[in-house]
Amino acid sequence: MSLMQNLCIIYEGPGGKNYPPDRIKDLIVREYDQELFTVTLEWTAVGEQADLGTASEYELRYGLNGADIQNNFLNMTLVLNEMIINGADLKDPRPSGQREVFKIDLPSAPDYYSFGVIAIDKKMRYSKSKISNVAGVSFKIHTTSDQSYKTYIVIGCASFLFVALITICIVGLIKCGPAEQPKERIYVNVK
């Protein structure tokens, strides 16, 4: 990556701003609760002009897979401010460079959610960032049936008893020693 790839020059002219907000590149699932179906998302705020200033708002959406987020973003389910339970506000972004943290209460139907977010600038002219990277979370709880637990218990008990029996036999042989063989008597005729 060259130095020029990290450099962003913004020109203002008679038409106003020339760059939309930067793409959010570091969207992550910070934590989640499988019982309450909550997820905490985190990313770095971008600006109204690339990475300068403060965006006007965020549009946060979720779907069932990452491809839907990238290919069909506008048709994915919109996260509403009522779903955010940590006091953060999609209509009040932080200044560029600061961390955004959104804890969201989700419906409990699907096993897997994918998230994407865009930043929107409404101050001078309406513009949107490109769709962020996709972050996903799985709420599928892997359980083992009672029958398989019973099988493991039976196998474990049988293995323990087998090892205990072998150990008792070995200890018995060591303590008692080998059985004595009767000695052969030799008779010699003495004349």
PDB file of C-alpha atoms in Angstrom:
ATOM      1  CA  MET A   1       0.000   0.000   0.000  1.00  0.00           C
ATOM      2  CA  SER A   2       1.530   3.311  -1.009  1.00  0.00           C
ATOM      3  CA  LEU A   3       1.350   6.567   0.872  1.00  0.00           C
ATOM      4  CA  MET A   4      -0.879   8.022  -1.856  1.00  0.00           C
ATOM      5  CA  GLN A   5      -3.574   5.395  -1.223  1.00  0.00           C
ATOM      6  CA  ASN A   6      -4.068   6.748   2.295  1.00  0.00           C
ATOM      7  CA  LEU A   7      -4.208  10.388   1.188  1.00  0.00           C
ATOM      8  CA  CYS A   8      -7.632  11.896   0.597  1.00  0.00           C
ATOM      9  CA  ILE A   9      -7.912  15.408  -0.853  1.00  0.00           C
ATOM     10  CA  ILE A  10     -11.309  17.055  -0.787  1.00  0.00           C
ATOM     11  CA  TYR A  11     -12.141  19.915  -3.108  1.00  0.00           C
ATOM     12  CA  GLU A  12     -15.004  22.285  -2.578  1.00  0.00           C
ATOM     13  CA  GLY A  13     -16.348  24.192  -5.472  1.00  0.00           C
ATOM     14  CA  PRO A  14     -19.534  25.874  -6.526  1.00  0.00           C
ATOM     15  CA  GLY A  15     -21.359  22.533  -6.356  1.00  0.00           C
ATOM     16  CA  GLY A  16     -20.458  22.002  -2.683  1.00  0.00           C
ATOM     17  CA  LYS A  17     -18.836  18.864  -1.311  1.00  0.00           C
ATOM     18  CA  ASN A  18     -17.235  16.475  -3.731  1.00  0.00           C
ATOM     19  CA  TYR A  19     -16.830  13.327  -1.611  1.00  0.00           C
ATOM     20  CA  PRO A  20     -19.354  11.147   0.194  1.00  0.00           C
ATOM     21  CA  PRO A  21     -18.642   9.751   3.664  1.00  0.00           C
ATOM     22  CA  ASP A  22     -15.891   7.130   3.787  1.00  0.00           C
ATOM     23  CA  ARG A  23     -16.797   3.449   3.779  1.00  0.00           C
ATOM     24  CA  ILE A  24     -16.835   1.918   7.273  1.00  0.00           C
ATOM     25  CA  LYS A  25     -14.183  -0.795   7.079  1.00  0.00           C
ATOM     26  CA  ASP A  26     -13.977  -2.152  10.633  1.00  0.00           C
ATOM     27  CA  LEU A  27     -17.522  -3.198  11.588  1.00  0.00           C
ATOM     28  CA  ILE A  28     -17.277  -6.021  14.145  1.00  0.00           C
ATOM     29  CA  VAL A  29     -19.495  -7.963  16.521  1.00  0.00           C
ATOM     30  CA  ARG A  30     -17.968  -7.079  19.897  1.00  0.00           C
ATOM     31  CA  GLU A  31     -20.218  -9.407  21.939  1.00  0.00           C
ATOM     32  CA  TYR A  32     -23.566 -11.169  21.869  1.00  0.00           C
ATOM     33  CA  ASP A  33     -26.002 -12.855  24.241  1.00  0.00           C
ATOM     34  CA  GLN A  34     -27.599 -16.075  22.959  1.00  0.00           C
ATOM     35  CA  GLU A  35     -30.351 -16.072  25.574  1.00  0.00           C
ATOM     36  CA  LEU A  36     -31.460 -12.445  25.150  1.00  0.00           C
ATOM     37  CA  PHE A  37     -30.733 -12.232  21.391  1.00  0.00           C
ATOM     38  CA  THR A  38     -28.674  -9.070  21.738  1.00  0.00           C
ATOM     39  CA  VAL A  39     -25.583  -8.143  19.776  1.00  0.00           C
ATOM     40  CA  THR A  40     -23.086  -5.328  20.298  1.00  0.00           C
ATOM     41  CA  LEU A  41     -21.643  -3.872  17.101  1.00  0.00           C
ATOM     42  CA  GLU A  42     -18.639  -1.586  16.994  1.00  0.00           C
ATOM     43  CA  TRP A  43     -16.898   0.480  14.299  1.00  0.00           C
ATOM     44  CA  THR A  44     -14.902   3.670  13.768  1.00  0.00           C
ATOM     45  CA  ALA A  45     -16.965   6.731  12.862  1.00  0.00           C
ATOM     46  CA  VAL A  46     -16.398   8.301   9.449  1.00  0.00           C
ATOM     47  CA  GLY A  47     -16.950  11.902   8.381  1.00  0.00           C
ATOM     48  CA  GLU A  48     -19.444  13.743   6.226  1.00  0.00           C
ATOM     49  CA  GLN A  49     -16.685  14.307   3.655  1.00  0.00           C
ATOM     50  CA  ALA A  50     -14.644  11.117   3.450  1.00  0.00           C
ATOM     51  CA  ASP A  51     -13.020  10.946   6.882  1.00  0.00           C
ATOM     52  CA  LEU A  52     -13.487  14.607   7.853  1.00  0.00           C
ATOM     53  CA  GLY A  53     -16.208  16.038  10.063  1.00  0.00           C
ATOM     54  CA  THR A  54     -19.231  14.137  11.308  1.00  0.00           C
ATOM     55  CA  ALA A  55     -21.724  12.160   9.244  1.00  0.00           C
ATOM     56  CA  SER A  56     -25.415  13.040   9.564  1.00  0.00           C
ATOM     57  CA  GLU A  57     -26.655   9.547  10.377  1.00  0.00           C
ATOM     58  CA  TYR A  58     -26.137   5.817   9.905  1.00  0.00           C
ATOM     59  CA  GLU A  59     -28.259   3.282   8.111  1.00  0.00           C
ATOM     60  CA  LEU A  60     -27.725  -0.085   9.800  1.00  0.00           C
ATOM     61  CA  ARG A  61     -29.319  -3.192   8.285  1.00  0.00           C
ATOM     62  CA  TYR A  62     -29.266  -6.924   8.865  1.00  0.00           C
ATOM     63  CA  GLY A  63     -29.992 -10.050   6.868  1.00  0.00           C
ATOM     64  CA  LEU A  64     -29.476 -13.779   7.006  1.00  0.00           C
ATOM     65  CA  ASN A  65     -26.163 -13.884   5.124  1.00  0.00           C
ATOM     66  CA  GLY A  66     -23.306 -11.645   4.074  1.00  0.00           C
ATOM     67  CA  ALA A  67     -24.056 -11.885   0.355  1.00  0.00           C
ATOM     68  CA  ASP A  68     -27.513 -10.377   0.938  1.00  0.00           C
ATOM     69  CA  ILE A  69     -25.963  -7.419   2.741  1.00  0.00           C
ATOM     70  CA  GLN A  70     -23.518  -6.715  -0.091  1.00  0.00           C
ATOM     71  CA  ASN A  71     -25.864  -7.413  -3.016  1.00  0.00           C
ATOM     72  CA  ASN A  72     -29.269  -6.367  -1.711  1.00  0.00           C
ATOM     73  CA  PHE A  73     -28.603  -3.885   1.106  1.00  0.00           C
ATOM     74  CA  LEU A  74     -31.694  -1.712   0.632  1.00  0.00           C
ATOM     75  CA  ASN A  75     -34.003  -4.731   0.898  1.00  0.00           C
ATOM     76  CA  MET A  76     -32.508  -5.970   4.166  1.00  0.00           C
ATOM     77  CA  THR A  77     -34.195  -5.265   7.510  1.00  0.00           C
ATOM     78  CA  LEU A  78     -33.490  -1.790   8.862  1.00  0.00           C
ATOM     79  CA  VAL A  79     -32.306  -1.489  12.471  1.00  0.00           C
ATOM     80  CA  LEU A  80     -34.491   1.117  14.166  1.00  0.00           C
ATOM     81  CA  ASN A  81     -33.418   3.321  17.074  1.00  0.00           C
ATOM     82  CA  GLU A  82     -36.041   1.519  19.210  1.00  0.00           C
ATOM     83  CA  MET A  83     -33.984  -1.675  18.828  1.00  0.00           C
ATOM     84  CA  ILE A  84     -30.839  -0.019  20.242  1.00  0.00           C
ATOM     85  CA  ILE A  85     -30.647  -0.603  23.990  1.00  0.00           C
ATOM     86  CA  ASN A  86     -27.407   1.111  25.041  1.00  0.00           C
ATOM     87  CA  GLY A  87     -28.438   4.726  24.384  1.00  0.00           C
ATOM     88  CA  ALA A  88     -26.553   5.122  21.092  1.00  0.00           C
ATOM     89  CA  ASP A  89     -28.422   6.903  18.289  1.00  0.00           C
ATOM     90  CA  LEU A  90     -28.201   6.143  14.569  1.00  0.00           C
ATOM     91  CA  LYS A  91     -29.170   9.768  13.835  1.00  0.00           C
ATOM     92  CA  ASP A  92     -26.377  11.210  15.978  1.00  0.00           C
ATOM     93  CA  PRO A  93     -22.995   9.826  14.843  1.00  0.00           C
ATOM     94  CA  ARG A  94     -19.765  10.617  16.638  1.00  0.00           C
ATOM     95  CA  PRO A  95     -17.046  12.704  14.969  1.00  0.00           C
ATOM     96  CA  SER A  96     -14.777  10.918  12.512  1.00  0.00           C
ATOM     97  CA  GLY A  97     -12.215   8.635  14.152  1.00  0.00           C
ATOM     98  CA  GLN A  98     -14.183   7.935  17.349  1.00  0.00           C
ATOM     99  CA  ARG A  99     -15.549   4.477  18.242  1.00  0.00           C
ATOM    100  CA  GLU A 100     -19.238   3.789  17.723  1.00  0.00           C
ATOM    101  CA  VAL A 101     -20.887   1.126  19.904  1.00  0.00           C
ATOM    102  CA  PHE A 102     -24.451  -0.054  19.289  1.00  0.00           C
ATOM    103  CA  LYS A 103     -26.109  -2.764  21.387  1.00  0.00           C
ATOM    104  CA  ILE A 104     -29.107  -4.127  19.505  1.00  0.00           C
ATOM    105  CA  ASP A 105     -32.082  -6.209  20.629  1.00  0.00           C
ATOM    106  CA  LEU A 106     -32.914  -8.607  17.775  1.00  0.00           C
ATOM    107  CA  PRO A 107     -35.927 -10.770  16.985  1.00  0.00           C
ATOM    108  CA  SER A 108     -35.209 -14.330  18.064  1.00  0.00           C
ATOM    109  CA  ALA A 109     -36.235 -16.251  14.935  1.00  0.00           C
ATOM    110  CA  PRO A 110     -33.102 -16.777  12.748  1.00  0.00           C
ATOM    111  CA  ASP A 111     -29.976 -18.601  13.860  1.00  0.00           C
ATOM    112  CA  TYR A 112     -27.593 -16.278  12.011  1.00  0.00           C
ATOM    113  CA  TYR A 113     -27.510 -12.534  11.371  1.00  0.00           C
ATOM    114  CA  SER A 114     -25.244 -10.493   9.077  1.00  0.00           C
ATOM    115  CA  PHE A 115     -24.885  -6.740   9.524  1.00  0.00           C
ATOM    116  CA  GLY A 116     -23.861  -3.878   7.278  1.00  0.00           C
ATOM    117  CA  VAL A 117     -23.871  -0.113   7.787  1.00  0.00           C
ATOM    118  CA  ILE A 118     -23.563   2.998   5.656  1.00  0.00           C
ATOM    119  CA  ALA A 119     -22.865   6.586   6.718  1.00  0.00           C
ATOM    120  CA  ILE A 120     -25.081   9.334   5.296  1.00  0.00           C
ATOM    121  CA  ASP A 121     -24.315  13.029   4.788  1.00  0.00           C
ATOM    122  CA  LYS A 122     -27.363  15.323   4.676  1.00  0.00           C
ATOM    123  CA  LYS A 123     -25.671  18.608   5.589  1.00  0.00           C
ATOM    124  CA  MET A 124     -24.818  20.132   2.203  1.00  0.00           C
ATOM    125  CA  ARG A 125     -25.861  17.535  -0.320  1.00  0.00           C
ATOM    126  CA  TYR A 126     -27.288  14.108   0.184  1.00  0.00           C
ATOM    127  CA  SER A 127     -24.618  11.406  -0.196  1.00  0.00           C
ATOM    128  CA  LYS A 128     -24.001   7.937   1.194  1.00  0.00           C
ATOM    129  CA  SER A 129     -20.909   5.881   1.851  1.00  0.00           C
ATOM    130  CA  LYS A 130     -20.388   2.508   0.269  1.00  0.00           C
ATOM    131  CA  ILE A 131     -21.660  -0.478   2.265  1.00  0.00           C
ATOM    132  CA  SER A 132     -19.355  -1.434   5.134  1.00  0.00           C
ATOM    133  CA  ASN A 133     -17.662  -4.751   5.581  1.00  0.00           C
ATOM    134  CA  VAL A 134     -20.066  -7.441   6.787  1.00  0.00           C
ATOM    135  CA  ALA A 135     -20.103  -8.650  10.399  1.00  0.00           C
ATOM    136  CA  GLY A 136     -22.009 -11.770  11.389  1.00  0.00           C
ATOM    137  CA  VAL A 137     -23.142 -13.594  14.501  1.00  0.00           C
ATOM    138  CA  SER A 138     -24.612 -17.054  15.052  1.00  0.00           C
ATOM    139  CA  PHE A 139     -27.215 -17.618  17.739  1.00  0.00           C
ATOM    140  CA  LYS A 140     -27.535 -21.335  17.047  1.00  0.00           C
ATOM    141  CA  ILE A 141     -27.162 -23.200  20.306  1.00  0.00           C
ATOM    142  CA  HIS A 142     -25.623 -26.609  19.793  1.00  0.00           C
ATOM    143  CA  THR A 143     -27.204 -29.104  22.169  1.00  0.00           C
ATOM    144  CA  THR A 144     -26.602 -32.771  22.657  1.00  0.00           C
ATOM    145  CA  SER A 145     -29.607 -35.008  23.218  1.00  0.00           C
ATOM    146  CA  ASP A 146     -30.226 -36.780  26.530  1.00  0.00           C
ATOM    147  CA  GLN A 147     -29.795 -40.146  24.779  1.00  0.00           C
ATOM    148  CA  SER A 148     -26.223 -39.345  23.724  1.00  0.00           C
ATOM    149  CA  TYR A 149     -25.404 -38.272  27.301  1.00  0.00           C
ATOM    150  CA  LYS A 150     -26.714 -41.642  28.545  1.00  0.00           C
ATOM    151  CA  THR A 151     -24.580 -43.444  25.977  1.00  0.00           C
ATOM    152  CA  TYR A 152     -21.477 -41.551  27.116  1.00  0.00           C
ATOM    153  CA  ILE A 153     -22.238 -42.375  30.767  1.00  0.00           C
ATOM    154  CA  VAL A 154     -22.659 -46.111  30.037  1.00  0.00           C
ATOM    155  CA  ILE A 155     -19.441 -46.209  27.992  1.00  0.00           C
ATOM    156  CA  GLY A 156     -17.589 -44.304  30.714  1.00  0.00           C
ATOM    157  CA  CYS A 157     -18.806 -46.611  33.512  1.00  0.00           C
ATOM    158  CA  ALA A 158     -18.019 -49.771  31.523  1.00  0.00           C
ATOM    159  CA  SER A 159     -14.528 -48.478  30.734  1.00  0.00           C
ATOM    160  CA  PHE A 160     -13.924 -47.638  34.390  1.00  0.00           C
ATOM    161  CA  LEU A 161     -15.053 -51.102  35.547  1.00  0.00           C
ATOM    162  CA  PHE A 162     -12.865 -52.823  32.941  1.00  0.00           C
ATOM    163  CA  VAL A 163      -9.785 -50.835  33.992  1.00  0.00           C
ATOM    164  CA  ALA A 164     -10.564 -51.485  37.690  1.00  0.00           C
ATOM    165  CA  LEU A 165     -10.873 -55.258  37.087  1.00  0.00           C
ATOM    166  CA  ILE A 166      -7.566 -55.398  35.190  1.00  0.00           C
ATOM    167  CA  THR A 167      -5.876 -53.376  37.959  1.00  0.00           C
ATOM    168  CA  ILE A 168      -7.189 -55.743  40.678  1.00  0.00           C
ATOM    169  CA  CYS A 169      -5.921 -58.783  38.753  1.00  0.00           C
ATOM    170  CA  ILE A 170      -2.465 -57.273  38.305  1.00  0.00           C
ATOM    171  CA  VAL A 171      -2.209 -56.271  41.979  1.00  0.00           C
ATOM    172  CA  GLY A 172      -3.342 -59.765  43.045  1.00  0.00           C
ATOM    173  CA  LEU A 173      -0.695 -61.430  40.896  1.00  0.00           C
ATOM    174  CA  ILE A 174       2.020 -59.183  42.242  1.00  0.00           C
ATOM    175  CA  LYS A 175       1.069 -59.710  45.911  1.00  0.00           C
ATOM    176  CA  CYS A 176       0.523 -63.466  45.724  1.00  0.00           C
ATOM    177  CA  GLY A 177       3.310 -64.168  43.328  1.00  0.00           C
ATOM    178  CA  PRO A 178       3.250 -67.037  40.866  1.00  0.00           C
ATOM    179  CA  ALA A 179       1.848 -70.342  42.095  1.00  0.00           C
ATOM    180  CA  GLU A 180       4.588 -72.685  43.314  1.00  0.00           C
ATOM    181  CA  GLN A 181       5.207 -75.673  41.119  1.00  0.00           C
ATOM    182  CA  PRO A 182       5.684 -78.969  42.976  1.00  0.00           C
ATOM    183  CA  LYS A 183       9.321 -79.959  42.931  1.00  0.00           C
ATOM    184  CA  GLU A 184      10.206 -83.220  41.337  1.00  0.00           C
ATOM    185  CA  ARG A 185      11.781 -85.627  43.777  1.00  0.00           C
ATOM    186  CA  ILE A 186      14.779 -87.525  42.680  1.00  0.00           C
ATOM    187  CA  TYR A 187      15.416 -90.832  44.373  1.00  0.00           C
ATOM    188  CA  VAL A 188      18.887 -92.204  44.354  1.00  0.00           C
ATOM    189  CA  ASN A 189      19.582 -95.819  45.232  1.00  0.00           C
ATOM    190  CA  VAL A 190      22.304 -96.054  47.730  1.00  0.00           C
ATOM    191  CA  LYS A 191      23.819 -99.464  48.147  1.00  0.00           C
TER     192      LYS A 191
END
